[in-house]
C-alpha positions as CSV (number, residue, x, y, z in Angstrom):
1,X,27.8,9.8,19.3
2,X,26.3,7.6,16.5
3,X,27.4,4.4,18.3
4,X,25.7,5.5,21.5
5,X,22.5,6.4,19.6
6,X,22.5,3.0,17.8
7,X,23.2,1.2,21.1
8,X,20.0,2.8,22.6
9,X,18.0,1.9,19.6
10,X,19.3,-1.7,19.8
11,X,18.4,-1.9,23.5
12,X,14.8,-0.8,22.9
13,X,14.5,-3.2,19.9
14,X,16.0,-6.1,21.9
15,X,13.3,-5.5,24.6
16,X,10.6,-5.6,22.0
17,X,12.1,-8.7,20.4
18,X,12.3,-10.6,23.7
19,X,8.6,-9.7,24.3
20,X,7.9,-11.2,20.8
21,X,9.8,-14.4,21.6
22,X,7.8,-14.9,24.9
23,X,4.5,-14.6,23.0
24,X,4.9,-17.4,20.4
25,X,1.1,-17.9,20.5
26,X,0.7,-14.4,19.1
27,X,2.8,-15.3,16.1
28,X,0.8,-18.5,15.5
29,X,-2.6,-16.8,15.9
30,X,-1.7,-13.8,13.7
31,X,-0.3,-16.0,10.9
32,X,-3.4,-18.3,10.9
33,X,-5.8,-15.6,9.6
34,X,-3.7,-14.8,6.4
35,X,-3.3,-18.6,5.8
36,X,-7.0,-19.1,6.2
37,X,-7.7,-16.3,3.7
38,X,-5.2,-17.6,1.2
39,X,-6.5,-21.2,1.1
40,X,-10.2,-20.7,1.9
41,X,-10.9,-17.4,0.1
42,X,-8.3,-18.0,-2.6
43,X,-9.6,-21.5,-3.4
44,X,-13.2,-20.9,-2.8
45,X,-13.7,-17.7,-4.7
46,X,-11.3,-18.8,-7.4
47,X,-13.3,-21.9,-8.1
48,X,-16.7,-20.2,-7.8
49,X,-16.2,-17.3,-10.2
50,X,-14.4,-16.8,-13.4
51,X,-11.1,-14.9,-13.0
52,X,-8.8,-13.6,-15.6
53,X,-5.5,-12.0,-14.6
54,X,-3.0,-13.1,-17.2
55,X,-1.8,-16.6,-16.6
56,X,-2.3,-16.9,-12.8
57,X,-5.2,-18.3,-10.9
58,X,-7.0,-16.4,-8.2
59,X,-5.1,-17.9,-5.2
60,X,-1.8,-17.0,-6.8
61,X,-3.1,-13.5,-7.7
62,X,-4.1,-12.7,-4.0
63,X,-0.9,-14.2,-2.5
64,X,0.9,-10.8,-2.5
65,X,-2.2,-9.2,-1.1
66,X,-2.3,-11.8,1.7
67,X,1.3,-10.9,2.6
68,X,0.2,-7.2,2.7
69,X,-2.8,-8.2,4.9
70,X,-0.5,-9.8,7.4
71,X,1.7,-6.6,7.5
72,X,-1.2,-4.2,7.8
73,X,-2.9,-6.0,10.7
74,X,0.3,-6.9,12.6
75,X,2.0,-3.5,12.1
76,X,-1.0,-1.2,12.9
77,X,-2.1,-3.3,15.9
78,X,1.4,-3.1,17.2
79,X,0.5,0.3,18.5
80,X,-1.4,-1.3,21.3
81,X,1.9,-2.1,23.1
82,X,2.2,1.7,23.8
83,X,-0.9,1.5,25.8
84,X,0.3,-1.6,27.7
85,X,3.6,0.1,28.4
86,X,1.7,3.1,29.7
87,X,-0.4,0.9,32.0
88,X,2.6,-0.8,33.5
89,X,4.7,2.4,33.8
90,X,7.4,1.1,31.5
91,X,6.7,4.0,29.2
92,X,7.2,6.5,32.0
93,X,10.6,5.0,32.9
94,X,11.7,5.1,29.3
95,X,10.6,8.7,28.8
96,X,12.5,10.0,31.9
97,X,15.7,8.1,30.7
98,X,18.4,10.1,28.8
99,X,17.0,8.8,25.5
100,X,15.3,11.0,22.9
101,X,11.7,10.2,22.0
102,X,12.8,9.7,18.4
103,X,15.2,7.0,19.5
104,X,12.4,5.3,21.5
105,X,10.2,5.5,18.5
106,X,12.7,4.0,16.1
107,X,13.5,1.2,18.5
108,X,9.9,0.3,18.9
109,X,9.2,0.6,15.2
110,X,12.1,-1.8,14.5
111,X,10.5,-4.2,17.0
112,X,7.2,-4.1,15.1
113,X,9.1,-4.6,11.8
114,X,10.7,-7.7,13.2
115,X,7.3,-9.2,14.1
116,X,5.9,-8.4,10.6
117,X,8.9,-9.7,8.8
118,X,8.8,-13.0,10.8
119,X,5.2,-13.5,9.7
120,X,5.8,-12.5,6.1
121,X,8.7,-15.0,5.9
122,X,6.4,-17.8,7.0
123,X,4.0,-16.8,4.2
124,X,6.8,-16.6,1.7
125,X,7.7,-20.2,2.6
126,X,4.1,-21.3,2.1
127,X,4.0,-19.4,-1.2
128,X,7.1,-21.4,-2.4
129,X,5.3,-24.6,-1.4
130,X,2.2,-23.8,-3.4
131,X,4.1,-22.9,-6.5
132,X,4.6,-19.1,-6.5
133,X,7.4,-18.5,-9.0
134,X,10.0,-17.0,-6.8
135,X,13.6,-16.1,-7.7
136,X,16.4,-14.9,-5.5
137,X,15.9,-11.4,-6.9
138,X,12.1,-11.4,-6.4
139,X,12.4,-12.6,-2.8
140,X,15.0,-9.9,-2.1
141,X,12.7,-7.3,-3.7
142,X,9.7,-8.6,-1.7
143,X,11.6,-8.4,1.6
144,X,12.5,-4.7,0.8
145,X,8.8,-3.9,0.2
146,X,7.8,-5.8,3.3
147,X,10.3,-3.8,5.4
148,X,9.1,-0.5,4.0
149,X,5.5,-1.3,4.5
150,X,6.0,-2.6,8.0
151,X,8.0,0.5,9.0
152,X,5.4,2.9,7.7
153,X,2.4,1.0,9.1
154,X,4.1,0.3,12.5
155,X,4.8,4.1,12.6
156,X,1.1,4.7,12.0
157,X,0.1,2.2,14.7
158,X,2.5,3.7,17.3
159,X,1.3,7.2,16.4
160,X,-2.3,6.2,17.0
161,X,-1.4,4.4,20.2
162,X,0.3,7.5,21.5
163,X,-3.1,9.3,21.4
164,X,-5.1,6.6,23.1
165,X,-5.3,5.6,26.8
166,X,-7.4,2.5,26.6
167,X,-7.2,-0.7,24.6
168,X,-10.9,-0.7,23.8
169,X,-10.6,2.8,22.3
170,X,-7.5,1.9,20.4
171,X,-9.1,-1.2,18.9
172,X,-12.2,0.7,17.9
173,X,-10.1,3.4,16.2
174,X,-7.8,1.0,14.5
175,X,-10.7,-1.0,13.0
176,X,-11.5,2.2,11.0
177,X,-7.9,2.2,9.7
178,X,-6.9,-1.4,9.0
179,X,-10.0,-2.5,7.1
180,X,-10.0,0.4,4.6
181,X,-6.2,0.0,4.2
182,X,-6.7,-3.7,3.3
183,X,-9.8,-3.7,1.3
184,X,-8.8,-0.6,-0.8
185,X,-5.3,-1.9,-1.5
186,X,-6.3,-4.2,-4.4
187,X,-5.2,-7.2,-2.4
188,X,-8.3,-9.2,-3.4
189,X,-9.2,-7.7,-6.8
190,X,-7.6,-6.1,-9.8
191,X,-7.5,-2.3,-9.8
192,X,-8.3,-2.0,-13.5
193,X,-11.8,-0.8,-14.6
194,X,-12.9,0.2,-11.1
195,X,-15.6,2.9,-10.7
196,X,-14.0,6.3,-10.5
197,X,-14.9,6.9,-6.9
198,X,-13.4,3.6,-5.8
199,X,-10.3,4.1,-8.0
200,X,-9.7,7.5,-6.3
201,X,-9.8,5.9,-2.9
202,X,-7.3,3.2,-3.9
203,X,-4.8,5.8,-5.1
204,X,-4.6,7.4,-1.6
205,X,-4.1,4.1,0.2
206,X,-0.4,3.5,0.9
207,X,-1.0,-0.3,1.0
208,X,-2.1,-0.1,-2.7
209,X,1.5,0.6,-3.7
210,X,2.9,-2.2,-1.5
211,X,0.5,-4.7,-2.9
212,X,1.2,-3.6,-6.5
213,X,4.9,-3.7,-5.9
214,X,4.8,-7.2,-4.4
215,X,2.5,-8.4,-7.2
216,X,4.7,-6.9,-9.9
217,X,7.9,-8.3,-8.4
218,X,6.6,-11.8,-7.7
219,X,4.1,-12.3,-10.6
220,X,5.0,-9.7,-13.1
221,X,1.3,-8.5,-13.3
222,X,1.4,-5.3,-11.2
223,X,-1.0,-2.4,-12.2
224,X,2.0,-0.1,-12.8
225,X,5.8,-0.1,-13.0
226,X,6.9,-1.8,-9.7
227,X,9.7,0.8,-9.4
228,X,7.1,3.6,-9.5
229,X,5.0,1.9,-6.8
230,X,8.2,1.3,-4.8
231,X,9.1,5.0,-5.0
232,X,5.6,6.1,-3.9
233,X,5.8,3.6,-1.0
234,X,9.1,5.1,0.1
235,X,7.4,8.5,0.2
236,X,4.5,7.2,2.2
237,X,6.9,5.5,4.6
238,X,8.8,8.7,5.2
239,X,5.6,10.6,5.8
240,X,4.2,8.1,8.2
241,X,7.6,7.8,10.0
242,X,7.6,11.6,10.4
243,X,4.0,11.5,11.7
244,X,5.0,8.9,14.2
245,X,8.0,10.8,15.6
246,X,6.0,14.0,15.9
247,X,3.2,12.1,17.7
248,X,5.8,10.6,20.1
249,X,7.2,14.0,20.9
250,X,3.9,15.3,22.2
251,X,2.9,12.0,23.9
252,X,2.3,12.0,27.6
253,X,3.7,9.0,29.5
254,X,0.7,8.8,31.9
C-alpha cells in the first residue's frame, strides 16, 4: 500500500521534473534576479551606507536573504502551473485517475521543491565563490531549511493556484503575497531595533524564520537561536502543507 502510494507520488514528481528540464530558460531567468540583487544591491548599498552587523559586510549579510528570495518567488509562483494544467485538461485527467488529491498535491509540491533546491544550490555555489564561510555542517543545515521553506511556500502557491482560473488573476494575487513575505523577512536589514508595528509584522512572516535560520547557520549572526527559528519554520511548513491539501480537496478541475 505504501509502495503504491509512493509510486504515484514519484510519477507526479517525475512529470513535474521533466517539465522543469524542458524549461532551462526558466531556471536561468529566475536565478538571474537573485544574483542581480546580491551583487548590485549588496555591493551598492553596502558601499553607500554604513553597515554594522558584527564582522560581516552588507553583501555577506544579505546572502541568506537572497537565497530566501529565490525560494519565495520560485515556490509561490509555482502555483501558476495548476492554472496551466487546468487550461490544458491535464488536471482533469489527474483528478479522475485513481489517485487521491493529497497524493497529487504532494507530488506537485515535491516538483516545486526540486526547482527551488536547484536554484538555491546555484546560489550556494556562488556564495562559496565570494567567500561565505561554509562548512559541511552549515551547508547540510542550509539545505534542510531550504527544503522546509520551499515545501511550505510551494504549498501556499499551489493552494492559491487552486482558487484561481486565470494567470492574470493569479499573478495579481501572488504579488500581494510574495513581496510582503520577502520584504518583511529581514532579508535586507537586521530585525533589531525596528519600530514596534514593523517588528510585529515580521514575527508573523514565515520567511522571517527561514532567513534567520539560514543567517544563523551560515554566518552565526541570526536574531535568535537557529534551532528555535527552525522549529517555528517546521510549524509553519506543517500549517501551509495542511492548507494546501485542504485547498486541493475542494478544487474543481475545470
